[in-house]
C-alpha cells in the first residue's frame, strides 16, 4: 500500500506534444525534488504548478511543468506529482527512469486506481467504470460508464443492502431479546413485503443490466441459412456502409467476429459462420446440436430464407429453435418470383433484396428495437455493466428468492437470516465492500498502464 509508484500516463508517447509522467505515494514529492531544479517544490502548498528543469546530476533532461497535489485530495488520496514534459520517447522514458532510480517503483497496470480503491476514494463499481470509460468506443458505452462513476448504481445497491441489514437486525433482535418482540415483532407476514420489494428491485437491475452488457460488449449476431440464400450478400450489405469502422472494433472477440458496425451507438458484431457456410447443406450437416451451440454463442440469430424457393423441413426446424431466443427472419430475394409459403411464427420478419441493399436499414432498426435499445440518449443507463457484477446480483436474487420460499414454509424466521446475509454479502462484493486480494488484482490488471 505504501509503495510509491510511477508511470507514464499518456499514450503514444513518441508522437504527442506533451507527455505526463506521474508519481504517487509517500515518497513522491521527495523523489521528484531530487531531480527537479526548482527547490521550492518541497514546501509548496498543495495543488500548485511549478516551472523548472528535470536534471540528471548537472545535465538538463527537459524543461517541465510540475503539478503538486498533496494527500488526501488526489486521485489516489496519497501525495501525487505529475510532470508535464515534452513529447518524445527519449525524454519521457528518461524522466520515468530517473524517478525509478531515485526510489519509485514502476506502477503495475491499474495500480493508481487500485490505490484509489484501497484508500477508499472510489468503490469497486466506480473503479470498474474508470476502466470502462478508458475502453469505451461508442458514446453509449462511455455514457454508461460515466453513470457508473457518478455513483447512481452504487446508491441503488447500497439502498438495497440497507434494507437487508435492517431486516437482519430485526431478526437478530427477535432472537436475542424475545422480550422486546412487542415493539419489533417480526413475523412471516411482515417480512414478506420487504422480501418482495428487494426481489423486484434486484430483478429490475438484472433485467436492465442485460442492456448494459449489450451496450458494452455489442450484440453478437449469427447469420444462418442454407447455401445460396444470400447470407454473404446480407453480411456484406450490413458491413458495406460502415466500412470505415468495420476493422477493429470488437477487441476481445476479434477472432470469432467477421466484422462489426456501430449502429445508433450500439456495436453489432457478426459471428464468423464461415465454417458453416462452406458445408453443402448447412442444416443437415451441422445438425441440431451445432445449431444450438451457435445460437447460444450469439445474442441474436438472423435466419435468411430465399423468397424464390419453397421452405425445407430443416428450415422449419430452425424456426422452431429460434422461437426460444432473439431471432429475425430475413426473407431475401424479393426481386424474384415468390415460391415461399407463409411461415407461421411469432419471429419478426424483414423482407429485402440483399444484393441491392434493400431491407438493410429496416433490419438494423429491428435489431435495436428487439433489444430495447431505442432512444439510448434519453434512457437512464445506470445498470451493472459487466459479467462479474451481474453474476453477483443474480446470486443475491437467488438467495432472496430462497428466503421467500422458506418463509412460506414452517421454517423458523432466524433460518431466513442465512439467505439474507448471503444476499447482502454478494451485493457488497459488487461495490467492493467485500473483496479478496486475488479478485482485486485481477480487476485492476485489466487497466492500462498509468491509470
Ligand atoms: P450464401 O451462400 O447464403 O452466402 O449466399 P450468397 O450471398 O453467396 O448468394 C448466393 C447467390 O444469390 C449469389 O449469386 C448472389 O448474388 C445472389 N443473391 C443474393 N441476394 C440476392 C437477392 O436479394 N436477389 C437475387 N436475385 N439474388 C441474390
PDB file of C-alpha atoms in Angstrom, residues 300-305 319 322-331 343-351 362-363 365-371:
ATOM      1  CA  UNK A 300     -29.375 -12.814 -31.996  1.00  0.00           C
ATOM      2  CA  UNK A 301     -29.823 -15.222 -34.891  1.00  0.00           C
ATOM      3  CA  UNK A 302     -30.791 -13.993 -38.323  1.00  0.00           C
ATOM      4  CA  UNK A 303     -32.166 -16.777 -40.481  1.00  0.00           C
ATOM      5  CA  UNK A 304     -32.049 -15.972 -44.172  1.00  0.00           C
ATOM      6  CA  UNK A 305     -34.739 -17.562 -46.358  1.00  0.00           C
ATOM      7  CA  UNK A 319     -37.506 -21.552 -36.962  1.00  0.00           C
ATOM      8  CA  UNK A 322     -35.259 -19.716 -32.878  1.00  0.00           C
ATOM      9  CA  UNK A 323     -38.547 -19.116 -31.119  1.00  0.00           C
ATOM     10  CA  UNK A 324     -36.797 -19.644 -27.805  1.00  0.00           C
ATOM     11  CA  UNK A 325     -34.308 -16.829 -28.338  1.00  0.00           C
ATOM     12  CA  UNK A 326     -33.992 -13.480 -30.052  1.00  0.00           C
ATOM     13  CA  UNK A 327     -34.272 -14.017 -33.772  1.00  0.00           C
ATOM     14  CA  UNK A 328     -35.199 -12.334 -37.029  1.00  0.00           C
ATOM     15  CA  UNK A 329     -36.098 -13.994 -40.309  1.00  0.00           C
ATOM     16  CA  UNK A 330     -34.763 -12.133 -43.323  1.00  0.00           C
ATOM     17  CA  UNK A 331     -36.698 -13.140 -46.418  1.00  0.00           C
ATOM     18  CA  UNK A 343     -44.351 -19.042 -42.319  1.00  0.00           C
ATOM     19  CA  UNK A 344     -46.383 -19.431 -39.138  1.00  0.00           C
ATOM     20  CA  UNK A 345     -44.253 -17.942 -36.384  1.00  0.00           C
ATOM     21  CA  UNK A 346     -44.023 -15.076 -33.957  1.00  0.00           C
ATOM     22  CA  UNK A 347     -40.459 -14.289 -35.046  1.00  0.00           C
ATOM     23  CA  UNK A 348     -40.292 -10.884 -36.735  1.00  0.00           C
ATOM     24  CA  UNK A 349     -39.688 -10.930 -40.474  1.00  0.00           C
ATOM     25  CA  UNK A 350     -37.958  -8.469 -42.723  1.00  0.00           C
ATOM     26  CA  UNK A 351     -38.295  -8.579 -46.499  1.00  0.00           C
ATOM     27  CA  UNK A 362     -35.148  -1.897 -41.585  1.00  0.00           C
ATOM     28  CA  UNK A 363     -33.226  -4.932 -40.367  1.00  0.00           C
ATOM     29  CA  UNK A 365     -33.683  -0.857 -36.830  1.00  0.00           C
ATOM     30  CA  UNK A 366     -35.439  -4.111 -35.899  1.00  0.00           C
ATOM     31  CA  UNK A 367     -32.343  -5.321 -34.061  1.00  0.00           C
ATOM     32  CA  UNK A 368     -32.189  -2.164 -31.942  1.00  0.00           C
ATOM     33  CA  UNK A 369     -35.898  -2.481 -31.320  1.00  0.00           C
ATOM     34  CA  UNK A 370     -35.730  -6.157 -30.270  1.00  0.00           C
ATOM     35  CA  UNK A 371     -33.174  -5.387 -27.589  1.00  0.00           C
TER      36      UNK A 371
END
